[in-house]
mmCIF file of C-alpha atoms and ligand atoms in Angstrom:
data_model
loop_
_atom_site.group_PDB
_atom_site.id
_atom_site.type_symbol
_atom_site.label_atom_id
_atom_site.label_comp_id
_atom_site.label_asym_id
_atom_site.label_seq_id
_atom_site.Cartn_x
_atom_site.Cartn_y
_atom_site.Cartn_z
ATOM 1 C CA MET A 1334 13.648 -102.212 22.421
ATOM 2 C CA THR A 1335 10.561 -104.169 21.473
ATOM 3 C CA THR A 1336 8.681 -106.030 24.137
ATOM 4 C CA THR A 1337 7.673 -109.524 23.170
ATOM 5 C CA ARG A 1338 4.173 -110.742 23.723
ATOM 6 C CA ARG A 1339 5.480 -113.174 26.296
ATOM 7 C CA GLN A 1340 6.977 -110.301 28.295
ATOM 8 C CA PHE A 1341 3.793 -108.321 27.938
ATOM 9 C CA LEU A 1342 1.618 -111.134 29.133
ATOM 10 C CA THR A 1343 3.140 -111.314 32.576
ATOM 11 C CA HIS A 1344 -0.096 -111.961 34.380
ATOM 12 C CA ALA A 1345 0.378 -115.566 35.400
ATOM 13 C CA SER A 1346 -3.261 -116.308 35.982
ATOM 14 C CA ALA A 1347 -4.195 -114.937 32.562
ATOM 15 C CA LEU A 1348 -1.593 -117.165 30.968
ATOM 16 C CA SER A 1349 -2.787 -120.243 32.754
ATOM 17 C CA ALA A 1350 -6.409 -119.370 32.024
ATOM 18 C CA LEU A 1351 -5.592 -119.118 28.323
ATOM 19 C CA ALA A 1352 -3.777 -122.436 28.452
ATOM 20 C CA ALA A 1353 -6.511 -124.112 30.475
ATOM 21 C CA MET A 1354 -9.066 -123.025 27.915
ATOM 22 C CA GLY A 1355 -6.936 -124.423 25.129
ATOM 23 C CA ILE A 1356 -6.367 -120.985 23.652
ATOM 24 C CA PRO A 1357 -3.179 -121.045 21.596
ATOM 25 C CA ASP A 1358 -0.303 -118.625 21.985
ATOM 26 C CA SER A 1359 -1.572 -116.691 18.998
ATOM 27 C CA ALA A 1360 -4.649 -115.819 21.031
ATOM 28 C CA GLN A 1361 -2.668 -113.735 23.481
ATOM 29 C CA PRO A 1362 -3.150 -109.993 23.357
ATOM 30 C CA LEU A 1363 -0.996 -107.634 21.391
ATOM 31 C CA HIS A 1364 1.396 -105.343 23.143
ATOM 32 C CA ALA A 1365 -0.219 -102.009 23.799
ATOM 33 C CA SER A 1366 2.215 -100.286 21.426
ATOM 34 C CA GLN A 1367 1.275 -102.519 18.490
ATOM 35 C CA SER A 1368 -1.673 -101.520 16.402
ATOM 36 C CA ALA A 1369 -4.532 -103.944 15.950
ATOM 37 C CA SER A 1370 -3.829 -104.062 12.239
ATOM 38 C CA GLU A 1371 -0.161 -105.022 12.710
ATOM 39 C CA PRO A 1372 0.029 -108.506 14.171
ATOM 40 C CA GLU A 1373 3.404 -109.534 15.519
ATOM 41 C CA HIS A 1374 3.578 -112.533 13.198
ATOM 42 C CA PRO A 1375 2.099 -111.870 9.780
ATOM 43 C CA GLY A 1376 -0.581 -114.412 8.940
ATOM 44 C CA HIS A 1377 -0.965 -115.293 12.604
ATOM 45 C CA PRO A 1378 -3.070 -112.532 14.110
ATOM 46 C CA ALA A 1379 -2.903 -112.180 17.854
ATOM 47 C CA ALA A 1380 -6.237 -112.150 19.652
ATOM 48 C CA THR A 1381 -7.954 -108.998 20.703
ATOM 49 C CA LEU A 1382 -11.512 -108.604 21.888
ATOM 50 C CA ARG A 1383 -12.167 -106.648 18.721
ATOM 51 C CA ALA A 1384 -10.802 -109.424 16.483
ATOM 52 C CA ALA A 1385 -12.658 -112.120 18.412
ATOM 53 C CA GLY A 1386 -15.804 -110.074 17.850
ATOM 54 C CA VAL A 1387 -15.153 -109.773 14.128
ATOM 55 C CA ALA A 1388 -14.676 -113.541 13.899
ATOM 56 C CA HIS A 1389 -17.928 -114.110 15.797
ATOM 57 C CA GLY A 1390 -19.824 -111.488 13.806
ATOM 58 C CA ILE A 1391 -20.524 -109.103 16.689
ATOM 59 C CA LEU A 1392 -19.214 -105.666 17.613
ATOM 60 C CA VAL A 1393 -17.078 -105.791 20.749
ATOM 61 C CA GLY A 1394 -15.932 -102.736 22.641
ATOM 62 C CA CYS A 1395 -16.069 -100.819 25.882
ATOM 63 C CA ALA A 1396 -17.040 -97.686 27.728
ATOM 64 C CA VAL A 1397 -14.239 -95.130 27.915
ATOM 65 C CA LYS A 1398 -13.404 -91.883 29.655
ATOM 66 C CA VAL A 1399 -12.348 -89.150 27.231
ATOM 67 C CA ARG A 1400 -10.122 -87.564 29.884
ATOM 68 C CA LEU A 1401 -8.015 -90.745 29.898
ATOM 69 C CA LEU A 1402 -7.988 -91.066 26.111
ATOM 70 C CA ARG A 1403 -6.539 -87.550 26.085
ATOM 71 C CA ASP A 1404 -3.908 -87.801 28.785
ATOM 72 C CA THR A 1405 -3.036 -91.469 29.443
ATOM 73 C CA PRO A 1406 -1.298 -92.893 26.359
ATOM 74 C CA GLU A 1407 -1.133 -96.513 27.542
ATOM 75 C CA TYR A 1408 -4.877 -96.443 28.205
ATOM 76 C CA ALA A 1409 -5.617 -94.967 24.774
ATOM 77 C CA ALA A 1410 -3.362 -97.612 23.178
ATOM 78 C CA LEU A 1411 -5.198 -100.432 24.951
ATOM 79 C CA VAL A 1412 -8.570 -99.059 23.845
ATOM 80 C CA ARG A 1413 -7.307 -98.722 20.246
ATOM 81 C CA GLU A 1414 -6.043 -102.283 20.336
ATOM 82 C CA GLN A 1415 -9.099 -103.947 21.853
ATOM 83 C CA ALA A 1416 -12.262 -102.028 20.969
ATOM 84 C CA GLY A 1417 -14.382 -101.952 17.841
ATOM 85 C CA ILE A 1418 -17.124 -99.843 19.404
ATOM 86 C CA LEU A 1419 -17.007 -97.164 22.118
ATOM 87 C CA VAL A 1420 -19.349 -95.327 24.413
ATOM 88 C CA GLU A 1421 -18.399 -92.531 26.838
ATOM 89 C CA GLU A 1422 -19.220 -93.294 30.473
ATOM 90 C CA ASN A 1423 -20.662 -89.853 31.104
ATOM 91 C CA ALA A 1424 -19.918 -87.269 28.412
ATOM 92 C CA MET A 1425 -23.222 -87.545 26.568
ATOM 93 C CA LYS A 1426 -25.424 -87.493 29.651
ATOM 94 C CA PHE A 1427 -27.779 -84.550 30.031
ATOM 95 C CA ALA A 1428 -25.966 -82.783 32.863
ATOM 96 C CA ARG A 1429 -22.568 -83.062 31.184
ATOM 97 C CA LEU A 1430 -23.830 -81.595 27.916
ATOM 98 C CA ARG A 1431 -25.918 -78.839 29.486
ATOM 99 C CA PRO A 1432 -24.060 -76.511 31.863
ATOM 100 C CA SER A 1433 -27.019 -74.124 31.596
ATOM 101 C CA PRO A 1434 -30.443 -74.069 29.922
ATOM 102 C CA THR A 1435 -29.053 -72.124 26.999
ATOM 103 C CA THR A 1436 -25.544 -73.579 26.575
ATOM 104 C CA TYR A 1437 -24.050 -76.863 25.432
ATOM 105 C CA PHE A 1438 -20.643 -78.380 26.242
ATOM 106 C CA PHE A 1439 -19.603 -80.666 23.407
ATOM 107 C CA ASP A 1440 -15.794 -80.890 23.825
ATOM 108 C CA ASP A 1441 -15.696 -84.373 25.356
ATOM 109 C CA ALA A 1442 -18.415 -85.884 23.198
ATOM 110 C CA ASP A 1443 -16.769 -84.420 20.084
ATOM 111 C CA TYR A 1444 -13.433 -85.927 21.140
ATOM 112 C CA LEU A 1445 -15.017 -89.347 21.538
ATOM 113 C CA VAL A 1446 -16.639 -89.261 18.113
ATOM 114 C CA GLN A 1447 -13.419 -88.074 16.465
ATOM 115 C CA PHE A 1448 -11.322 -90.685 18.291
ATOM 116 C CA ALA A 1449 -13.696 -93.423 17.171
ATOM 117 C CA GLU A 1450 -13.692 -92.189 13.580
ATOM 118 C CA ALA A 1451 -9.902 -91.922 13.486
ATOM 119 C CA ASN A 1452 -9.608 -95.516 14.704
ATOM 120 C CA LYS A 1453 -12.384 -96.924 12.537
ATOM 121 C CA MET A 1454 -14.536 -97.721 15.529
ATOM 122 C CA LYS A 1455 -18.282 -97.402 15.932
ATOM 123 C CA VAL A 1456 -19.636 -95.143 18.619
ATOM 124 C CA ARG A 1457 -22.712 -95.360 20.827
ATOM 125 C CA GLY A 1458 -24.660 -92.466 22.298
ATOM 126 C CA HIS A 1459 -25.665 -92.738 25.956
ATOM 127 C CA ASN A 1460 -28.267 -91.236 26.707
ATOM 128 C CA PHE A 1461 -31.014 -88.607 26.383
ATOM 129 C CA VAL A 1462 -33.289 -89.571 29.265
ATOM 130 C CA TRP A 1463 -32.128 -90.964 32.606
ATOM 131 C CA CYS A 1464 -33.229 -90.507 36.184
ATOM 132 C CA ARG A 1465 -29.698 -89.451 37.159
ATOM 133 C CA GLU A 1466 -27.207 -86.902 35.830
ATOM 134 C CA LEU A 1467 -29.733 -84.117 35.495
ATOM 135 C CA PRO A 1468 -28.228 -80.644 35.964
ATOM 136 C CA GLN A 1469 -28.977 -78.565 39.037
ATOM 137 C CA TRP A 1470 -30.825 -76.020 36.935
ATOM 138 C CA PHE A 1471 -33.304 -78.701 35.798
ATOM 139 C CA GLU A 1472 -35.473 -78.394 38.875
ATOM 140 C CA GLY A 1473 -37.054 -74.984 38.805
ATOM 141 C CA TYR A 1474 -36.393 -74.380 35.107
ATOM 142 C CA VAL A 1475 -38.198 -77.357 33.569
ATOM 143 C CA THR A 1476 -41.967 -77.293 34.104
ATOM 144 C CA LYS A 1477 -44.976 -79.154 32.747
ATOM 145 C CA ALA A 1478 -45.419 -76.268 30.344
ATOM 146 C CA ASN A 1479 -41.938 -76.396 28.758
ATOM 147 C CA ALA A 1480 -40.760 -79.995 29.389
ATOM 148 C CA GLU A 1481 -41.559 -81.222 25.889
ATOM 149 C CA GLN A 1482 -39.793 -78.267 24.308
ATOM 150 C CA VAL A 1483 -36.709 -78.772 26.510
ATOM 151 C CA LEU A 1484 -36.485 -82.488 25.690
ATOM 152 C CA VAL A 1485 -37.100 -82.091 21.970
ATOM 153 C CA GLU A 1486 -34.603 -79.228 21.656
ATOM 154 C CA HIS A 1487 -31.980 -81.200 23.586
ATOM 155 C CA ILE A 1488 -32.346 -84.213 21.299
ATOM 156 C CA GLU A 1489 -32.411 -82.050 18.184
ATOM 157 C CA HIS A 1490 -29.179 -80.352 19.219
ATOM 158 C CA VAL A 1491 -27.273 -83.449 20.337
ATOM 159 C CA ALA A 1492 -28.551 -86.122 17.941
ATOM 160 C CA GLY A 1493 -28.387 -83.515 15.182
ATOM 161 C CA ARG A 1494 -24.738 -82.704 15.868
ATOM 162 C CA TYR A 1495 -23.705 -86.364 15.513
ATOM 163 C CA ALA A 1496 -26.316 -87.461 12.968
ATOM 164 C CA GLY A 1497 -25.002 -90.233 10.726
ATOM 165 C CA LYS A 1498 -22.054 -90.933 13.047
ATOM 166 C CA ILE A 1499 -23.733 -92.828 15.866
ATOM 167 C CA HIS A 1500 -24.160 -96.593 15.692
ATOM 168 C CA SER A 1501 -26.905 -96.621 18.317
ATOM 169 C CA TRP A 1502 -28.475 -94.278 20.830
ATOM 170 C CA ASP A 1503 -29.626 -95.353 24.273
ATOM 171 C CA VAL A 1504 -32.485 -92.914 23.860
ATOM 172 C CA VAL A 1505 -34.001 -93.787 27.224
ATOM 173 C CA ASN A 1506 -32.069 -95.451 30.022
ATOM 174 C CA GLU A 1507 -33.630 -97.296 32.967
ATOM 175 C CA ALA A 1508 -37.281 -96.235 32.604
ATOM 176 C CA ILE A 1509 -38.600 -99.173 34.635
ATOM 177 C CA ASN A 1510 -38.501 -99.319 38.427
ATOM 178 C CA LEU A 1511 -41.130 -101.615 39.893
ATOM 179 C CA GLU A 1512 -40.506 -100.313 43.418
ATOM 180 C CA ASP A 1513 -41.927 -96.898 42.477
ATOM 181 C CA GLY A 1514 -45.418 -98.426 42.206
ATOM 182 C CA LEU A 1515 -46.466 -96.514 39.050
ATOM 183 C CA PRO A 1516 -48.617 -98.165 36.345
ATOM 184 C CA ASP A 1517 -46.635 -100.471 34.018
ATOM 185 C CA GLY A 1518 -43.674 -100.299 36.376
ATOM 186 C CA MET A 1519 -42.595 -96.909 35.064
ATOM 187 C CA ARG A 1520 -39.924 -95.157 37.093
ATOM 188 C CA ASN A 1521 -40.964 -92.004 38.876
ATOM 189 C CA LEU A 1522 -38.249 -89.843 37.348
ATOM 190 C CA PRO A 1523 -38.516 -86.079 36.806
ATOM 191 C CA TRP A 1524 -39.341 -86.477 33.102
ATOM 192 C CA GLN A 1525 -42.191 -88.872 33.983
ATOM 193 C CA LYS A 1526 -43.686 -86.339 36.384
ATOM 194 C CA LEU A 1527 -43.393 -83.400 33.999
ATOM 195 C CA LEU A 1528 -43.999 -85.138 30.672
ATOM 196 C CA PRO A 1529 -45.686 -88.555 30.990
ATOM 197 C CA GLY A 1530 -45.344 -89.160 27.220
ATOM 198 C CA TYR A 1531 -41.575 -88.537 27.308
ATOM 199 C CA LEU A 1532 -40.645 -92.015 26.085
ATOM 200 C CA ASP A 1533 -42.483 -91.866 22.759
ATOM 201 C CA ILE A 1534 -41.485 -88.237 22.203
ATOM 202 C CA ALA A 1535 -37.808 -89.027 22.779
ATOM 203 C CA TYR A 1536 -37.732 -91.952 20.321
ATOM 204 C CA ARG A 1537 -39.746 -90.175 17.633
ATOM 205 C CA THR A 1538 -37.548 -87.095 17.867
ATOM 206 C CA THR A 1539 -34.323 -89.088 17.698
ATOM 207 C CA ARG A 1540 -35.521 -91.001 14.630
ATOM 208 C CA ARG A 1541 -36.480 -87.760 12.903
ATOM 209 C CA VAL A 1542 -33.126 -86.127 13.609
ATOM 210 C CA ASP A 1543 -30.796 -89.112 13.061
ATOM 211 C CA PRO A 1544 -32.580 -91.733 10.945
ATOM 212 C CA LYS A 1545 -29.393 -93.820 10.624
ATOM 213 C CA ALA A 1546 -28.829 -94.532 14.323
ATOM 214 C CA LEU A 1547 -30.286 -97.657 15.898
ATOM 215 C CA LEU A 1548 -32.647 -96.601 18.658
ATOM 216 C CA VAL A 1549 -32.157 -98.666 21.787
ATOM 217 C CA TYR A 1550 -33.974 -98.993 25.106
ATOM 218 C CA ASN A 1551 -31.371 -99.769 27.808
ATOM 219 C CA ASP A 1552 -31.941 -101.227 31.282
ATOM 220 C CA TYR A 1553 -30.371 -103.219 34.135
ATOM 221 C CA GLY A 1554 -31.469 -105.871 36.594
ATOM 222 C CA ILE A 1555 -32.935 -108.115 33.875
ATOM 223 C CA GLU A 1556 -30.051 -110.566 33.638
ATOM 224 C CA GLY A 1557 -30.478 -113.069 36.452
ATOM 225 C CA GLU A 1558 -32.670 -116.014 37.368
ATOM 226 C CA ASP A 1559 -33.795 -114.372 40.634
ATOM 227 C CA GLU A 1560 -37.363 -113.161 41.218
ATOM 228 C CA GLY A 1561 -36.450 -109.458 40.889
ATOM 229 C CA SER A 1562 -34.872 -109.990 37.480
ATOM 230 C CA ARG A 1563 -37.760 -112.140 36.332
ATOM 231 C CA LYS A 1564 -40.358 -109.495 37.251
ATOM 232 C CA LYS A 1565 -38.358 -106.696 35.715
ATOM 233 C CA ARG A 1566 -37.862 -108.646 32.478
ATOM 234 C CA ILE A 1567 -41.653 -108.946 32.194
ATOM 235 C CA ALA A 1568 -42.102 -105.198 32.716
ATOM 236 C CA VAL A 1569 -39.357 -104.309 30.215
ATOM 237 C CA MET A 1570 -40.818 -106.692 27.640
ATOM 238 C CA GLN A 1571 -44.243 -105.078 28.115
ATOM 239 C CA LEU A 1572 -42.685 -101.674 27.602
ATOM 240 C CA LEU A 1573 -40.992 -102.785 24.365
ATOM 241 C CA LYS A 1574 -44.172 -104.422 23.062
ATOM 242 C CA GLY A 1575 -46.208 -101.331 23.928
ATOM 243 C CA MET A 1576 -43.785 -99.144 22.015
ATOM 244 C CA GLN A 1577 -44.017 -101.403 18.979
ATOM 245 C CA LYS A 1578 -47.815 -101.435 19.197
ATOM 246 C CA ARG A 1579 -47.915 -97.645 19.266
ATOM 247 C CA GLY A 1580 -45.592 -97.485 16.267
ATOM 248 C CA VAL A 1581 -42.789 -95.848 18.247
ATOM 249 C CA PRO A 1582 -39.472 -96.245 16.413
ATOM 250 C CA LEU A 1583 -37.399 -98.780 18.339
ATOM 251 C CA ASP A 1584 -34.579 -100.926 16.957
ATOM 252 C CA GLY A 1585 -33.017 -102.635 19.902
ATOM 253 C CA VAL A 1586 -32.787 -103.468 23.554
ATOM 254 C CA GLY A 1587 -29.691 -102.918 25.642
ATOM 255 C CA ILE A 1588 -29.131 -105.364 28.467
ATOM 256 C CA GLN A 1589 -26.671 -103.558 30.720
ATOM 257 C CA SER A 1590 -25.149 -106.733 32.192
ATOM 258 C CA HIS A 1591 -23.689 -105.435 35.456
ATOM 259 C CA LEU A 1592 -23.158 -108.920 36.897
ATOM 260 C CA SER A 1593 -21.996 -110.454 40.158
ATOM 261 C CA ALA A 1594 -19.606 -113.366 40.603
ATOM 262 C CA GLY A 1595 -20.241 -116.163 43.059
ATOM 263 C CA PRO A 1596 -22.551 -119.153 43.376
ATOM 264 C CA LYS A 1597 -25.580 -117.069 44.460
ATOM 265 C CA HIS A 1598 -25.779 -115.387 41.052
ATOM 266 C CA VAL A 1599 -27.244 -117.480 38.270
ATOM 267 C CA TYR A 1600 -27.655 -116.448 34.638
ATOM 268 C CA GLY A 1601 -29.515 -118.774 32.318
ATOM 269 C CA PRO A 1602 -32.831 -119.672 30.702
ATOM 270 C CA GLY A 1603 -34.756 -116.542 31.739
ATOM 271 C CA LEU A 1604 -32.256 -114.291 29.990
ATOM 272 C CA GLN A 1605 -32.128 -116.612 27.008
ATOM 273 C CA ALA A 1606 -35.913 -116.541 26.624
ATOM 274 C CA PHE A 1607 -35.923 -112.727 26.886
ATOM 275 C CA ILE A 1608 -33.284 -112.460 24.163
ATOM 276 C CA ALA A 1609 -35.127 -114.937 21.933
ATOM 277 C CA GLU A 1610 -38.384 -113.010 22.317
ATOM 278 C CA ALA A 1611 -36.744 -109.656 21.565
ATOM 279 C CA HIS A 1612 -35.102 -111.220 18.524
ATOM 280 C CA GLN A 1613 -38.445 -112.556 17.292
ATOM 281 C CA MET A 1614 -39.867 -109.055 17.641
ATOM 282 C CA GLY A 1615 -37.240 -107.866 15.189
ATOM 283 C CA LEU A 1616 -35.173 -106.057 17.812
ATOM 284 C CA LYS A 1617 -31.410 -106.057 17.930
ATOM 285 C CA ILE A 1618 -29.885 -107.127 21.223
ATOM 286 C CA LEU A 1619 -26.869 -105.428 22.763
ATOM 287 C CA LEU A 1620 -25.005 -106.183 25.977
ATOM 288 C CA THR A 1621 -24.171 -102.597 26.751
ATOM 289 C CA GLU A 1622 -22.347 -102.294 30.084
ATOM 290 C CA MET A 1623 -20.873 -105.635 31.053
ATOM 291 C CA ASP A 1624 -18.762 -105.997 34.179
ATOM 292 C CA VAL A 1625 -18.630 -108.561 36.973
ATOM 293 C CA ASN A 1626 -18.364 -107.342 40.550
ATOM 294 C CA ASP A 1627 -16.576 -109.554 43.057
ATOM 295 C CA HIS A 1628 -18.250 -108.169 46.227
ATOM 296 C CA ASP A 1629 -19.235 -111.610 47.463
ATOM 297 C CA LEU A 1630 -15.857 -113.282 46.952
ATOM 298 C CA PRO A 1631 -12.975 -113.715 49.390
ATOM 299 C CA ALA A 1632 -9.781 -111.676 48.947
ATOM 300 C CA ASP A 1633 -7.598 -114.331 47.275
ATOM 301 C CA ILE A 1634 -6.787 -112.944 43.827
ATOM 302 C CA PRO A 1635 -6.452 -116.118 41.717
ATOM 303 C CA ALA A 1636 -9.704 -117.464 43.191
ATOM 304 C CA ARG A 1637 -11.482 -114.173 42.576
ATOM 305 C CA ASP A 1638 -10.162 -113.941 39.025
ATOM 306 C CA ALA A 1639 -11.252 -117.482 38.269
ATOM 307 C CA SER A 1640 -14.764 -116.859 39.568
ATOM 308 C CA VAL A 1641 -15.128 -113.555 37.689
ATOM 309 C CA ALA A 1642 -13.863 -115.232 34.490
ATOM 310 C CA ASP A 1643 -16.270 -118.089 35.015
ATOM 311 C CA THR A 1644 -19.143 -115.594 35.272
ATOM 312 C CA TYR A 1645 -18.047 -113.913 32.014
ATOM 313 C CA ALA A 1646 -17.872 -117.331 30.360
ATOM 314 C CA ARG A 1647 -21.235 -118.581 31.598
ATOM 315 C CA TYR A 1648 -23.039 -115.332 30.899
ATOM 316 C CA LEU A 1649 -21.666 -114.921 27.387
ATOM 317 C CA GLN A 1650 -22.373 -118.551 26.544
ATOM 318 C CA THR A 1651 -25.953 -117.971 27.690
ATOM 319 C CA ALA A 1652 -26.402 -114.672 25.873
ATOM 320 C CA LEU A 1653 -24.476 -115.429 22.677
ATOM 321 C CA GLY A 1654 -25.279 -119.087 22.267
ATOM 322 C CA HIS A 1655 -28.638 -118.839 20.489
ATOM 323 C CA SER A 1656 -29.958 -115.634 18.920
ATOM 324 C CA PRO A 1657 -27.477 -113.381 17.103
ATOM 325 C CA LEU A 1658 -26.448 -110.283 19.073
ATOM 326 C CA GLU A 1659 -25.439 -106.892 17.700
ATOM 327 C CA ALA A 1660 -22.797 -105.804 20.204
ATOM 328 C CA VAL A 1661 -21.171 -106.460 23.541
ATOM 329 C CA LEU A 1662 -19.441 -103.703 25.470
ATOM 330 C CA THR A 1663 -17.756 -103.889 28.838
ATOM 331 C CA TRP A 1664 -18.214 -100.897 31.156
ATOM 332 C CA GLY A 1665 -14.577 -99.874 31.118
ATOM 333 C CA ILE A 1666 -11.597 -101.874 29.920
ATOM 334 C CA THR A 1667 -9.273 -101.905 32.927
ATOM 335 C CA ASP A 1668 -9.833 -102.385 36.659
ATOM 336 C CA ARG A 1669 -7.671 -99.283 37.195
ATOM 337 C CA TYR A 1670 -10.519 -96.986 36.198
ATOM 338 C CA THR A 1671 -13.701 -98.976 36.809
ATOM 339 C CA TRP A 1672 -16.693 -97.139 38.248
ATOM 340 C CA LEU A 1673 -17.036 -100.064 40.680
ATOM 341 C CA ASN A 1674 -13.920 -98.915 42.489
ATOM 342 C CA SER A 1675 -15.183 -95.399 43.090
ATOM 343 C CA ASP A 1676 -17.032 -96.392 46.246
ATOM 344 C CA GLN A 1677 -14.969 -99.207 47.854
ATOM 345 C CA SER A 1678 -17.931 -101.532 47.987
ATOM 346 C CA ARG A 1679 -16.026 -104.657 49.096
ATOM 347 C CA SER A 1680 -16.178 -105.126 52.862
ATOM 348 C CA ASP A 1681 -12.374 -105.638 52.957
ATOM 349 C CA LYS A 1682 -11.956 -102.414 50.893
ATOM 350 C CA LEU A 1683 -9.820 -104.214 48.305
ATOM 351 C CA PRO A 1684 -10.200 -102.930 44.758
ATOM 352 C CA GLU A 1685 -12.475 -104.953 42.491
ATOM 353 C CA ARG A 1686 -11.145 -107.075 39.631
ATOM 354 C CA CYS A 1687 -14.114 -106.867 37.318
ATOM 355 C CA LEU A 1688 -12.850 -106.211 33.780
ATOM 356 C CA PRO A 1689 -10.798 -107.952 31.058
ATOM 357 C CA PHE A 1690 -7.656 -105.977 31.940
ATOM 358 C CA ASP A 1691 -6.327 -105.468 35.446
ATOM 359 C CA ALA A 1692 -5.024 -102.305 37.094
ATOM 360 C CA ASP A 1693 -1.634 -102.788 35.383
ATOM 361 C CA LEU A 1694 -3.397 -103.080 32.030
ATOM 362 C CA GLN A 1695 -2.539 -106.769 31.872
ATOM 363 C CA PRO A 1696 -5.146 -109.234 30.572
ATOM 364 C CA THR A 1697 -7.094 -111.061 33.263
ATOM 365 C CA PRO A 1698 -8.666 -114.503 33.030
ATOM 366 C CA ALA A 1699 -11.864 -112.616 32.158
ATOM 367 C CA PHE A 1700 -10.155 -111.529 28.925
ATOM 368 C CA ALA A 1701 -9.449 -115.139 28.031
ATOM 369 C CA ALA A 1702 -12.990 -116.100 28.985
ATOM 370 C CA MET A 1703 -14.435 -113.429 26.682
ATOM 371 C CA VAL A 1704 -12.273 -114.465 23.738
ATOM 372 C CA GLN A 1705 -13.090 -118.096 24.323
ATOM 373 C CA ALA A 1706 -16.840 -117.504 24.660
ATOM 374 C CA LEU A 1707 -16.898 -115.449 21.447
ATOM 375 C CA ARG A 1708 -15.093 -118.256 19.637
ATOM 376 C CA ALA A 1709 -17.166 -121.053 21.125
ATOM 377 C CA THR A 1710 -20.427 -119.375 20.096
ATOM 378 C CA SER A 1711 -19.208 -118.259 16.664
ATOM 379 C CA LYS A 1712 -21.597 -119.255 13.898
ATOM 380 C CA SER A 1713 -18.864 -119.364 11.243
HETATM 381 C C1 XIL B 1826 -21.987 -94.526 35.662
HETATM 382 C C2 XIL B 1826 -20.585 -94.035 35.359
HETATM 383 O O1 XIL B 1826 -19.759 -95.143 35.054
HETATM 384 C C3 XIL B 1826 -20.041 -93.284 36.538
HETATM 385 O O2 XIL B 1826 -18.796 -92.690 36.212
HETATM 386 C C4 XIL B 1826 -21.023 -92.195 36.977
HETATM 387 O O3 XIL B 1826 -20.558 -91.583 38.153
HETATM 388 C C5 XIL B 1826 -22.406 -92.779 37.220
HETATM 389 O O4 XIL B 1826 -22.823 -93.469 36.053
HETATM 390 N N1 XIL B 1826 -25.787 -97.665 34.355
HETATM 391 C C6 XIL B 1826 -25.646 -96.739 33.352
HETATM 392 C C7 XIL B 1826 -24.419 -95.906 33.288
HETATM 393 O O5 XIL B 1826 -26.483 -96.682 32.438
HETATM 394 O O6 XIL B 1826 -24.670 -94.633 32.745
HETATM 395 C C8 XIL B 1826 -23.777 -95.764 34.655
HETATM 396 O O7 XIL B 1826 -22.527 -95.101 34.495
HETATM 397 C C9 XIL B 1826 -23.596 -97.128 35.282
HETATM 398 C C10 XIL B 1826 -24.927 -97.800 35.485
#
């Protein structure tokens, strides 16, 4: 028995959000069992995030968990249907790839790259350097004397294995932390202490090993109009300009885009100016980890969904409305598996509703808001 789109789209608030935004029936998502290339009505393609991205001229996708791609068919089907670009939430982080100083674990990362290839999707690498996800053996094994060798060998092994297959590497993630009080706002992470030149070394090595991948610097907390965001944007921009001045290979900046819904959180001209400046510098701009937490909102689901969707809409209008962007990825695709629900951060302990598909894999108003924002800002 085939399920009609109408039956699939049972989420009432998603339906009304689509209608309210003037999105026609043909813009409703495909059933998870349909493939993105087989629209229900020939000549009338149903909307997916991927298709809305193609129409806009931007790659749209999401972070995934390989474990779920392997063993949860309805999740894998939704990812196949909606995403044009993937990144694994954890599988390419240092600790996951390096069970010991002399061994590598590539099963999950390999699966991701093969899944993406099989489904004609692009794939991002995330990341070589981060303050978190370092293995236990790191401390004690890595010293000032061998840090450069450890980093270079790691990048040679990993970037080398996937050379030519990666759309973009987040070579360094979150290198700025003003609170640490170091010069230029650099974060006081283990690599910084052991190898102060780690940033340049990491980018130069990645370029040498995989010349086709776009090399991205990725960071968070630079999205809002608040004072913290404003200061961090300045520090990140200085970092990017310094890299360019030193001739360090850098192709893009990743704006993580972990956002918050509610009237306190404003996204606007500061972000727009940052994007415009990066664009003028010849950098590509990617929104790499978008989600919208609803910590500050009351429990009522339709009200929460509307506010989260409104944040998606406003943010994407701001980010996409002027300079061309390379990609936008949400951090996860469904509320069922979002990292935001791993720590019950709402005071009422209710699960968050932060992504374009809810815990039943039904489209949320945020889905409609994303499709609509991509269409509204389309240059074609
Ligand atoms: C998160 C993952 O989603 C979690 O599963 C993991 O426990 C911690 O890391 N910024 C980043 C991502 O750059 O790597 C983080 O991913 C989320 C914040």
